[in-house]
């Protein structure tokens, strides 16, 4: 990064002489202070007002004032709903300024980083050096972050040398940024050297950066040792760094110990603990922390809410999710792309696709993730045609996730030809290269429709090595359509690829059991025992509202109401048998007598949850259940009848999709 290559007028990448003919360069009587006030008050949320202000600035010649130009650059970056257009507008403003000062350079570098353009930020820094502008203490934190984001080690080292040369090596903010950069490269020795060289002069931010660096690379003991050796551990931010870091390492119990030891907590402490539990799939514990937060009268800020909504979505905790939505309305919290999308996802996963649609329609700033959440929600609820229709109305370019959602909708709706057409359009019409996930969707689409030969051909045509997920989709189709020969072949491939995945053994056992091949079932179970594989037990969660959630495991005998639940299920079974119901013993993977099999299928977790729901909710109340595995055929048939006999709507979300049981029928039309 030589700083003597060219003069300021020869800077090779930006053109600071592009002012169109006819634009006034004489500053009007409108003051510098008045223009800045206009930008900071009238143009923060309105693109229309910002364009008017921009025109005024051009007409009066104020654009050559770097402070006004810098404010204009930041305003464009913040106000536009289209990030690409806002970034281009900021660049254009920058290019029109003949002699930008360091403030304007810094503004533009920060805008590049905020728009995920770290290489452009580094390029701007290079131009700045070539043009002999002296960076200041506000320049380097942004440039160091750009090097970190871009993963460019050599350039990062050069930038570090530059800042030392400019006498800025003692600034705490710059030091913490340098530590973070070296840590992000995995160069923990260099990061620690920066910390140690300054000794007692470094602030808590630097210590936190080093702790975060250690934990990012799993250096748990080094992080703990550094924490214990800190001269002052009273800073909340340091404890927060430990909580976040240990959570990221999968050590959420240790993170909780630090959280419980804190004498004082801020919002970030609570948020970090909630996020840690969510990362580990401990959604009930995440909600418990949120409830504790409320008891301590801590008002949750906007950044906490998406995390809590994620927990609600995974638990099916509708009432808690609705409370958060109401809280956001009551406190005038804007539904931006992140919070709005989280609400759409929560409502869809809690069975209220109508409320998901309502939120989606009211969102003024829909990001591609918002469209993806709505399309995925419709697909999950079996509304394939609606998902496809929404896809066709997108006013933003779809991405890879969009196509996963719409192809899943086609698979669950049995729309084979439509799915193939959309798949073939990905590259041609949208410029999106099909990934292995999209091929997996097509295998699932064909397999569900019983086109197993065609599905196997797709697997063979995949340009890369098929993943276990792709083979798993084909194995699931073999189970659904009873193709033992192909299922056996695919099952053996999967057991080689994923010898520790209990689900693969269970699915292969299921195929053998349905065919009555008990000897092969025994061989699979023997193999599982030899390899130390334990099956994932079926678990179901029922939400009674008011934040009350109950969890059941297959064959559960631990619930306080277990006796009442089994008595209720005996009564339910008798009523269903009067309606012609007969248990399906093929769902039991053991070679036992028929009576024992009948008892076993009535101990499935979703039946226990339904029995509990019938006892603890008033007649006519909707029962909402979330299950971790696919609903079996017997539970599906029984639940349809229960919805009719007891006049209940029962909504079950299994691992694959939603089932709305009403009046003896299911929304999936028995196609799941």
XYZ file of C-alpha atoms in Angstrom:
672
model
C 0.000 0.000 0.000
C 2.439 2.676 -1.177
C 1.348 6.202 -0.361
C 3.456 7.921 -3.068
C 2.091 6.431 -6.292
C 0.003 9.337 -7.680
C -1.269 12.768 -6.808
C -4.762 13.556 -5.618
C -5.922 14.506 -9.133
C -4.728 11.175 -10.493
C -6.602 8.877 -8.080
C -7.416 5.928 -10.349
C -10.752 4.692 -9.047
C -12.887 7.717 -8.149
C -13.470 10.872 -10.122
C -13.837 14.010 -8.029
C -14.388 16.293 -11.052
C -17.769 15.072 -12.212
C -19.867 18.149 -11.407
C -22.248 18.638 -14.371
C -22.132 21.873 -16.301
C -24.659 24.358 -15.050
C -24.470 23.349 -11.395
C -23.775 26.359 -9.244
C -20.633 26.338 -7.183
C -21.542 29.522 -5.335
C -22.810 28.934 -1.837
C -26.173 30.606 -1.221
C -27.119 32.504 1.861
C -28.591 29.290 3.309
C -26.167 28.525 6.119
C -24.051 25.440 6.625
C -25.789 24.902 9.964
C -29.260 25.136 8.391
C -28.416 22.528 5.726
C -27.070 20.098 8.331
C -30.164 20.652 10.482
C -32.350 19.919 7.450
C -30.527 16.641 6.722
C -30.573 15.494 10.348
C -34.236 16.271 11.063
C -36.287 16.157 7.870
C -34.425 13.513 5.855
C -33.851 10.655 8.287
C -36.934 8.637 7.269
C -38.128 10.163 3.989
C -36.324 9.416 0.730
C -38.524 12.038 -0.975
C -37.380 14.748 1.445
C -33.780 13.612 1.099
C -33.886 13.954 -2.696
C -35.346 17.442 -2.331
C -32.587 18.384 0.100
C -29.987 16.890 -2.271
C -31.330 19.062 -5.114
C -31.139 22.127 -2.875
C -27.542 21.287 -1.897
C -26.554 20.935 -5.567
C -28.295 24.166 -6.553
C -26.678 26.196 -3.787
C -23.183 24.745 -4.180
C -23.045 23.252 -0.699
C -22.026 19.834 -2.047
C -18.371 20.858 -2.035
C -18.596 21.199 1.747
C -17.305 17.838 2.935
C -19.293 17.926 6.165
C -22.546 18.451 4.303
C -21.549 15.858 1.685
C -20.688 13.414 4.478
C -24.071 13.933 6.114
C -25.714 13.399 2.726
C -23.742 10.180 2.199
C -24.863 8.863 5.601
C -28.452 9.937 4.982
C -28.662 7.977 1.727
C -27.156 4.938 3.410
C -29.751 5.056 6.197
C -32.995 6.158 4.568
C -33.428 4.078 1.403
C -35.306 0.775 1.539
C -33.187 -0.533 -1.356
C -29.698 -1.089 0.039
C -28.082 -1.364 -3.407
C -29.578 1.941 -4.638
C -28.735 3.709 -1.374
C -25.119 2.553 -1.615
C -24.849 3.685 -5.237
C -26.346 7.063 -4.316
C -23.801 7.485 -1.524
C -20.957 6.638 -3.912
C -22.255 9.127 -6.474
C -22.377 11.921 -3.906
C -18.817 11.098 -2.863
C -17.597 11.151 -6.477
C -18.970 14.679 -7.007
C -16.851 16.215 -4.235
C -13.582 17.611 -5.602
C -11.597 17.736 -2.390
C -13.137 15.438 0.221
C -11.762 15.900 3.717
C -11.022 13.071 6.140
C -14.555 13.263 7.584
C -16.066 12.467 4.175
C -13.558 9.672 3.500
C -14.443 8.137 6.870
C -18.182 8.407 6.157
C -17.797 6.631 2.827
C -15.597 3.867 4.260
C -18.184 3.211 7.002
C -21.020 3.132 4.446
C -19.084 0.477 2.480
C -18.776 -1.695 5.586
C -22.444 -1.221 6.510
C -23.352 -2.409 2.998
C -21.131 -5.497 3.236
C -18.563 -4.098 0.810
C -15.302 -4.531 2.763
C -13.090 -4.663 -0.340
C -14.434 -1.316 -1.528
C -13.757 0.100 1.935
C -10.125 -1.057 1.718
C -9.860 0.373 -1.796
C -11.127 3.746 -0.554
C -8.511 3.703 2.192
C -5.857 3.015 -0.439
C -7.097 5.966 -2.538
C -7.084 8.122 0.567
C -3.431 7.289 1.208
C -2.489 7.814 -2.450
C -4.168 11.226 -2.391
C -2.073 12.173 0.678
C -4.996 12.564 3.068
C -3.975 11.865 6.634
C -6.266 9.301 8.325
C -7.385 10.035 11.874
C -8.458 7.935 14.849
C -11.936 7.484 13.355
C -10.555 6.007 10.121
C -8.750 2.964 11.451
C -11.441 1.078 13.406
C -13.516 0.953 10.207
C -10.587 -0.047 7.970
C -9.448 -2.752 10.416
C -12.993 -4.132 10.450
C -13.009 -4.108 6.653
C -9.810 -6.182 6.612
C -11.344 -8.553 9.145
C -14.593 -8.909 7.150
C -12.675 -9.438 3.903
C -10.272 -11.921 5.531
C -7.212 -10.172 4.057
C -4.360 -10.803 6.476
C -1.541 -9.048 4.598
C -3.539 -5.857 4.139
C -4.606 -5.960 7.773
C -0.980 -6.125 8.920
C -0.123 -3.176 6.634
C -2.984 -1.100 7.999
C -1.798 -1.874 11.532
C 1.691 -0.662 10.572
C 0.194 2.521 9.107
C -1.727 3.422 12.260
C 1.360 2.877 14.422
C 3.343 5.075 12.014
C 0.704 7.796 12.353
C 1.047 7.678 16.139
C -2.426 6.222 16.769
C -1.356 2.915 18.320
C -2.395 3.996 21.808
C -6.036 4.749 21.091
C -8.261 2.277 22.964
C -10.902 2.007 20.243
C -8.250 1.377 17.584
C -6.479 -1.150 19.826
C -9.678 -3.152 20.397
C -10.350 -3.125 16.638
C -6.820 -4.382 15.939
C -7.213 -7.137 18.544
C -10.532 -8.179 16.967
C -8.995 -8.188 13.504
C -6.022 -10.384 14.451
C -8.309 -12.673 16.455
C -10.637 -13.046 13.454
C -7.637 -14.233 11.421
C -6.873 -16.805 14.117
C -3.656 -14.970 14.940
C -4.268 -14.981 18.672
C -0.582 -14.545 19.608
C -0.400 -11.199 17.774
C -3.744 -10.151 19.264
C -2.535 -10.975 22.782
C 0.759 -9.147 22.163
C -1.155 -5.920 21.444
C -3.031 -6.336 24.729
C 0.069 -7.169 26.770
C 2.206 -4.372 25.257
C -0.168 -1.742 26.598
C -0.385 -3.373 30.032
C -2.620 -1.540 32.463
C -3.382 1.222 29.953
C -5.964 -0.832 27.995
C -9.645 -0.453 28.715
C -12.345 -3.082 29.162
C -13.185 -3.021 25.438
C -9.707 -4.406 24.622
C -9.964 -7.113 27.265
C -13.392 -8.060 25.915
C -12.064 -8.217 22.354
C -9.316 -10.629 23.425
C -11.717 -12.800 25.442
C -14.061 -12.904 22.450
C -11.153 -13.867 20.182
C -10.095 -16.759 22.412
C -13.635 -18.111 22.662
C -14.257 -17.807 18.914
C -11.465 -20.311 18.382
C -12.398 -22.568 21.295
C -9.532 -21.446 23.556
C -11.769 -21.773 26.598
C -9.106 -22.021 29.285
C -7.147 -19.086 27.876
C -10.309 -16.974 27.945
C -11.114 -18.004 31.508
C -7.526 -17.333 32.636
C -7.574 -13.879 31.027
C -10.903 -13.091 32.669
C -9.659 -14.192 36.095
C -6.522 -12.051 35.657
C -8.345 -8.852 34.762
C -7.536 -5.982 37.139
C -11.187 -4.864 37.092
C -14.013 -7.332 36.491
C -16.823 -5.005 37.426
C -17.634 -4.080 33.819
C -20.907 -5.692 32.700
C -19.616 -5.845 29.111
C -16.833 -8.250 30.144
C -19.289 -10.673 31.732
C -21.428 -10.370 28.606
C -18.422 -11.323 26.475
C -17.940 -14.464 28.586
C -21.645 -15.393 28.315
C -21.710 -14.905 24.536
C -18.399 -16.667 24.017
C -19.180 -19.761 26.082
C -22.609 -19.985 24.450
C -20.965 -19.868 21.032
C -18.695 -22.738 22.090
C -21.779 -24.824 22.943
C -21.121 -24.485 26.688
C -24.426 -22.894 27.597
C -24.374 -24.319 31.144
C -21.097 -22.502 31.828
C -22.540 -19.361 30.261
C -25.496 -19.661 32.650
C -23.107 -19.890 35.613
C -21.541 -16.569 34.609
C -25.007 -15.088 34.067
C -26.169 -16.173 37.539
C -22.996 -14.799 39.170
C -23.503 -11.297 37.756
C -24.271 -8.699 40.397
C -25.729 -6.385 37.794
C -27.057 -7.090 34.297
C -27.940 -4.952 31.296
C -30.148 -5.750 28.308
C -27.230 -7.310 26.435
C -26.717 -9.771 29.328
C -30.295 -11.007 29.030
C -30.140 -11.068 25.250
C -26.860 -13.015 25.247
C -28.279 -15.658 27.580
C -31.476 -15.995 25.545
C -29.450 -16.306 22.315
C -27.177 -18.895 23.918
C -30.104 -21.135 24.837
C -31.653 -20.732 21.385
C -28.385 -21.702 19.659
C -28.405 -24.935 21.667
C -32.084 -25.636 20.947
C -33.058 -24.979 24.573
C -36.146 -22.967 23.695
C -38.051 -23.495 26.937
C -35.043 -22.280 28.917
C -34.801 -19.228 26.634
C -38.415 -18.343 27.400
C -37.806 -18.878 31.118
C -35.000 -16.292 30.968
C -37.336 -13.901 29.159
C -40.000 -14.413 31.847
C -37.376 -13.756 34.539
C -36.395 -10.588 32.667
C -40.012 -9.429 32.789
C -40.325 -10.223 36.508
C -37.315 -8.001 37.185
C -39.085 -5.171 35.319
C -36.485 -5.051 32.538
C -38.181 -3.596 29.470
C -37.023 -5.632 26.443
C -35.605 -3.490 23.650
C -36.077 -4.160 19.960
C -32.961 -6.320 19.441
C -34.101 -8.878 22.062
C -37.518 -9.510 20.515
C -36.494 -11.484 17.371
C -34.593 -13.975 19.555
C -37.570 -14.508 21.864
C -39.871 -14.867 18.854
C -37.558 -17.601 17.548
C -38.040 -19.515 20.811
C -41.822 -19.012 20.582
C -41.787 -20.286 16.989
C -39.900 -23.445 17.889
C -42.111 -24.181 20.897
C -45.370 -23.208 19.241
C -45.871 -20.730 22.095
C -48.482 -18.600 20.339
C -49.694 -16.557 23.312
C -46.170 -15.488 24.239
C -45.487 -14.563 20.608
C -48.679 -12.506 20.430
C -47.696 -10.729 23.643
C -44.429 -9.654 22.003
C -46.327 -8.423 18.936
C -48.665 -6.389 21.164
C -45.685 -5.070 23.151
C -44.035 -3.866 19.930
C -47.236 -2.070 18.881
C -47.774 -0.519 22.300
C -44.226 0.823 22.382
C -44.243 2.041 18.756
C -41.440 -0.327 17.782
C -41.204 -0.290 14.000
C -41.631 -3.596 12.158
C -38.402 -3.503 10.172
C -37.146 -6.389 8.046
C -35.750 -8.354 11.007
C -38.580 -7.974 13.540
C -41.328 -8.205 10.910
C -39.833 -11.362 9.430
C -39.488 -12.876 12.921
C -43.189 -12.236 13.552
C -44.177 -13.772 10.194
C -42.071 -16.844 10.977
C -43.456 -17.119 14.522
C -47.104 -16.901 13.502
C -46.597 -19.378 10.651
C -44.834 -21.888 12.909
C -47.450 -21.427 15.641
C -50.232 -22.397 13.242
C -51.661 -18.913 12.603
C -50.844 -18.449 8.944
C -53.615 -15.817 8.798
C -51.801 -13.612 11.313
C -48.476 -14.234 9.534
C -50.074 -12.933 6.330
C -51.499 -9.912 8.177
C -48.037 -8.923 9.454
C -46.462 -9.565 6.051
C -48.991 -7.336 4.296
C -48.377 -4.467 6.759
C -44.584 -4.565 6.445
C -43.417 -1.481 4.541
C -39.844 -2.732 4.156
C -39.955 -6.346 2.980
C -36.541 -7.950 2.614
C -36.012 -11.173 0.682
C -36.003 -13.002 4.048
C -39.537 -11.656 4.657
C -40.791 -13.150 1.387
C -38.974 -16.391 2.168
C -40.617 -16.649 5.609
C -44.098 -16.120 4.142
C -43.568 -18.535 1.235
C -42.084 -21.129 3.615
C -45.002 -20.650 6.019
C -47.576 -21.210 3.276
C -45.668 -24.301 2.143
C -45.591 -25.682 5.689
C -49.358 -25.273 5.942
C -49.987 -27.123 2.688
C -51.066 -24.015 0.780
C -48.938 -24.756 -2.258
C -50.928 -22.696 -4.761
C -50.804 -19.638 -2.494
C -47.049 -20.044 -2.029
C -46.503 -20.225 -5.791
C -48.760 -17.224 -6.343
C -46.823 -15.170 -3.780
C -43.542 -16.241 -5.397
C -44.802 -14.921 -8.758
C -45.586 -11.522 -7.161
C -42.153 -10.941 -5.602
C -40.891 -7.411 -6.242
C -37.366 -8.332 -5.170
C -34.946 -10.877 -6.621
C -35.435 -14.354 -5.078
C -32.438 -16.148 -3.611
C -31.519 -19.783 -2.990
C -33.718 -19.987 0.129
C -36.730 -18.672 -1.796
C -36.526 -21.589 -4.208
C -36.194 -24.112 -1.371
C -39.467 -22.745 0.039
C -41.426 -22.758 -3.217
C -40.118 -26.198 -4.264
C -41.091 -27.584 -0.851
C -44.567 -26.135 -1.411
C -44.799 -28.039 -4.698
C -43.589 -31.241 -3.015
C -46.169 -31.062 -0.215
C -48.901 -30.126 -2.682
C -48.108 -32.919 -5.130
C -47.515 -30.339 -7.911
C -44.856 -32.278 -9.791
C -44.922 -30.480 -13.144
C -45.065 -27.034 -11.564
C -42.124 -27.865 -9.323
C -40.035 -29.087 -12.249
C -40.864 -25.938 -14.221
C -39.764 -23.683 -11.343
C -36.579 -25.709 -10.854
C -35.706 -25.402 -14.543
C -36.319 -21.636 -14.430
C -33.828 -20.981 -11.615
C -30.749 -20.516 -13.757
C -32.434 -19.291 -16.961
C -34.842 -16.682 -15.578
C -33.417 -15.744 -12.181
C -29.684 -16.375 -12.459
C -29.731 -18.598 -9.373
C -27.557 -21.685 -9.691
C -29.331 -24.786 -8.301
C -27.587 -26.061 -5.174
C -27.677 -29.510 -3.612
C -30.664 -28.428 -1.456
C -32.718 -27.730 -4.587
C -31.907 -31.122 -6.058
C -32.983 -32.604 -2.729
C -36.330 -30.794 -3.066
C -36.831 -32.333 -6.527
C -36.001 -35.810 -5.212
C -38.580 -35.221 -2.461
C -41.109 -33.878 -4.995
C -40.824 -36.935 -7.250
C -40.517 -39.397 -4.366
C -43.668 -38.196 -2.598
C -45.565 -38.589 -5.866
C -44.394 -42.207 -6.128
C -42.027 -41.523 -9.043
C -39.154 -43.352 -7.393
C -37.335 -44.290 -10.598
C -37.312 -40.653 -11.728
C -36.209 -39.543 -8.240
C -33.273 -41.961 -8.336
C -32.287 -40.612 -11.758
C -32.199 -37.077 -10.329
C -29.874 -38.276 -7.561
C -27.556 -39.733 -10.226
C -27.620 -36.474 -12.217
C -26.516 -34.184 -9.368
C -23.213 -32.547 -10.418
C -21.748 -32.935 -6.920
C -21.749 -35.840 -4.477
C -25.309 -36.356 -3.135
C -25.603 -35.393 0.522
C -27.228 -37.528 3.225
C -30.227 -35.171 3.095
C -30.806 -36.062 -0.576
C -30.519 -39.795 0.083
C -32.766 -39.311 3.120
C -35.504 -37.789 0.943
C -35.343 -40.856 -1.312
C -35.408 -43.230 1.674
C -38.472 -41.420 3.047
C -40.208 -41.929 -0.290
C -39.363 -45.632 -0.174
C -40.991 -45.883 3.270
C -44.067 -44.003 2.092
C -44.565 -46.196 -0.979
C -43.311 -49.485 0.494
C -40.397 -49.991 -1.905
C -38.283 -52.335 0.206
C -35.682 -53.151 -2.468
C -34.716 -49.539 -3.216
C -35.128 -48.586 0.443
C -32.688 -51.290 1.503
C -30.118 -50.095 -1.026
C -30.486 -46.427 -0.089
C -30.588 -47.254 3.625
C -27.219 -49.015 3.470
C -25.680 -46.014 1.688
C -27.003 -43.721 4.426
C -25.709 -45.918 7.249
C -22.256 -45.625 5.659
C -22.525 -41.847 5.248
C -24.086 -41.140 8.660
C -23.315 -44.035 11.000
C -24.272 -41.925 14.057
C -27.648 -40.666 12.774
C -30.309 -42.620 14.639
C -33.054 -41.408 12.306
C -31.607 -43.353 9.368
C -31.696 -46.632 11.316
C -35.257 -45.932 12.455
C -36.468 -45.245 8.920
C -34.857 -48.401 7.531
C -36.326 -50.417 10.431
C -39.712 -48.920 9.655
C -39.485 -50.053 6.022
C -38.618 -53.597 7.108
C -41.308 -53.639 9.827
C -44.082 -52.533 7.444
C -43.056 -55.395 5.168
C -43.089 -57.851 8.106
C -39.376 -58.570 7.733
C -38.658 -58.836 11.455
C -35.340 -60.592 11.037
C -33.940 -57.552 9.183
C -35.471 -55.263 11.830
C -33.520 -57.221 14.442
C -30.311 -56.893 12.421
C -30.694 -53.124 12.233
C -31.335 -52.890 15.969
C -28.317 -55.101 16.638
C -26.155 -52.827 14.492
C -27.415 -49.820 16.432
C -26.480 -51.477 19.708
C -22.997 -52.353 18.447
C -22.416 -48.774 17.334
C -23.884 -47.270 20.504
C -26.693 -45.486 18.653
C -29.681 -44.301 20.654
C -32.909 -43.309 18.941
C -34.341 -39.827 19.316
C -37.512 -40.268 21.393
C -40.722 -38.752 20.081
C -41.551 -35.617 22.059
C -44.578 -33.345 21.822
C -45.126 -29.901 23.306
C -48.600 -28.507 23.963
C -49.225 -24.817 24.563
C -52.144 -24.097 26.900
C -51.714 -20.354 26.524
C -50.733 -17.831 29.202
C -47.133 -18.980 28.764
C -47.967 -22.490 30.035
C -46.173 -25.141 27.975
C -46.088 -28.906 28.723
C -43.770 -31.493 27.203
C -44.473 -35.210 26.695
C -42.168 -38.054 25.674
C -43.284 -41.348 24.134
C -44.425 -43.692 26.916
C -44.174 -40.807 29.398
C -45.005 -41.652 32.998
C -43.475 -38.586 34.629
C -46.195 -35.976 34.184
C -48.136 -35.082 37.379
C -51.411 -35.879 35.580
C -50.198 -39.109 33.976
C -52.937 -41.255 35.541
C -55.704 -38.935 34.336
C -54.146 -38.734 30.875
C -54.080 -42.513 30.346
C -57.636 -42.818 31.677
C -58.745 -40.159 29.201
C -56.938 -41.943 26.347
C -58.719 -45.211 27.230
C -62.049 -43.387 26.898
C -60.938 -41.778 23.619
C -59.890 -45.143 22.194
C -63.258 -46.685 23.080
C -65.144 -43.856 21.358
C -62.950 -44.064 18.276
C -63.415 -47.823 18.014
C -67.172 -47.235 18.021
C -66.546 -45.070 14.931
C -64.626 -47.888 13.217
C -61.062 -47.010 14.240
C -58.504 -49.833 14.333
C -54.933 -49.239 15.572
C -52.196 -49.644 12.946
C -49.667 -52.084 14.483
C -47.193 -51.567 11.607
C -46.050 -48.383 13.357
C -44.429 -50.469 16.124
C -40.886 -51.547 15.300
C -40.849 -54.566 17.632
C -41.909 -58.139 16.921
C -44.426 -58.359 19.774
C -48.038 -59.544 19.911
C -50.828 -57.380 18.509
C -52.232 -56.322 21.893
C -48.852 -54.999 23.016
C -48.471 -53.155 19.702
C -51.895 -51.557 20.180
C -50.853 -50.367 23.636
C -47.547 -49.033 22.256
C -49.124 -46.834 19.554
C -51.356 -45.220 22.204
C -48.281 -44.131 24.136
C -46.995 -41.910 21.302
C -46.195 -38.429 22.557
C -48.782 -36.563 20.456
C -51.580 -38.796 21.768
C -50.454 -38.080 25.333
C -50.476 -34.346 24.540
C -53.957 -34.603 23.024
C -55.232 -36.479 26.091
C -53.758 -33.779 28.323
C -55.326 -31.079 26.151
C -58.780 -32.671 26.314
C -58.553 -32.702 30.121
C -57.174 -29.198 30.621
C -59.007 -27.090 28.034
C -62.666 -26.259 27.747
C -64.831 -27.898 25.016
C -64.319 -26.353 21.593
C -60.860 -24.951 22.400
C -58.217 -25.473 19.719
C -55.434 -27.843 20.769
C -51.955 -26.852 19.511
C -49.089 -29.345 19.498
C -45.509 -29.307 18.221
C -43.789 -32.659 17.613
C -40.090 -33.247 16.934
C -40.637 -36.205 14.554
C -42.908 -36.980 11.630
C -46.487 -37.888 12.657
C -47.059 -41.615 12.138
C -49.985 -43.007 10.149
C -51.819 -44.306 13.220
C -51.621 -40.985 15.099
C -52.713 -39.177 11.942
C -55.790 -41.404 11.525
C -56.662 -41.252 15.227
C -56.314 -37.455 15.396
C -58.643 -37.000 12.423
C -61.307 -39.004 14.225
C -60.706 -37.235 17.564
C -61.274 -33.870 15.863
C -64.637 -35.140 14.630
C -65.836 -37.037 17.716
C -64.817 -34.310 20.211
C -65.590 -31.377 17.915
C -62.106 -29.940 18.317
C -59.680 -28.301 15.950
C -56.301 -29.901 16.556
C -53.233 -28.275 15.020
C -50.074 -30.378 14.958
C -46.708 -29.233 13.647
C -44.434 -32.173 13.021
C -40.864 -32.213 11.726
C -42.047 -31.732 8.157
C -45.222 -29.631 8.053
C -48.450 -28.490 9.677
C -51.557 -30.628 10.044
C -54.870 -28.837 10.688
C -57.320 -31.498 11.870
C -60.939 -30.418 11.682
C -64.237 -32.369 11.348
C -62.486 -35.656 10.656
C -60.180 -34.348 7.912
C -56.632 -33.013 7.715
C -55.328 -30.055 5.724
C -52.558 -32.243 4.291
C -55.191 -34.383 2.528
C -53.287 -37.442 3.787
C -50.272 -36.417 1.678
C -47.340 -35.815 3.990
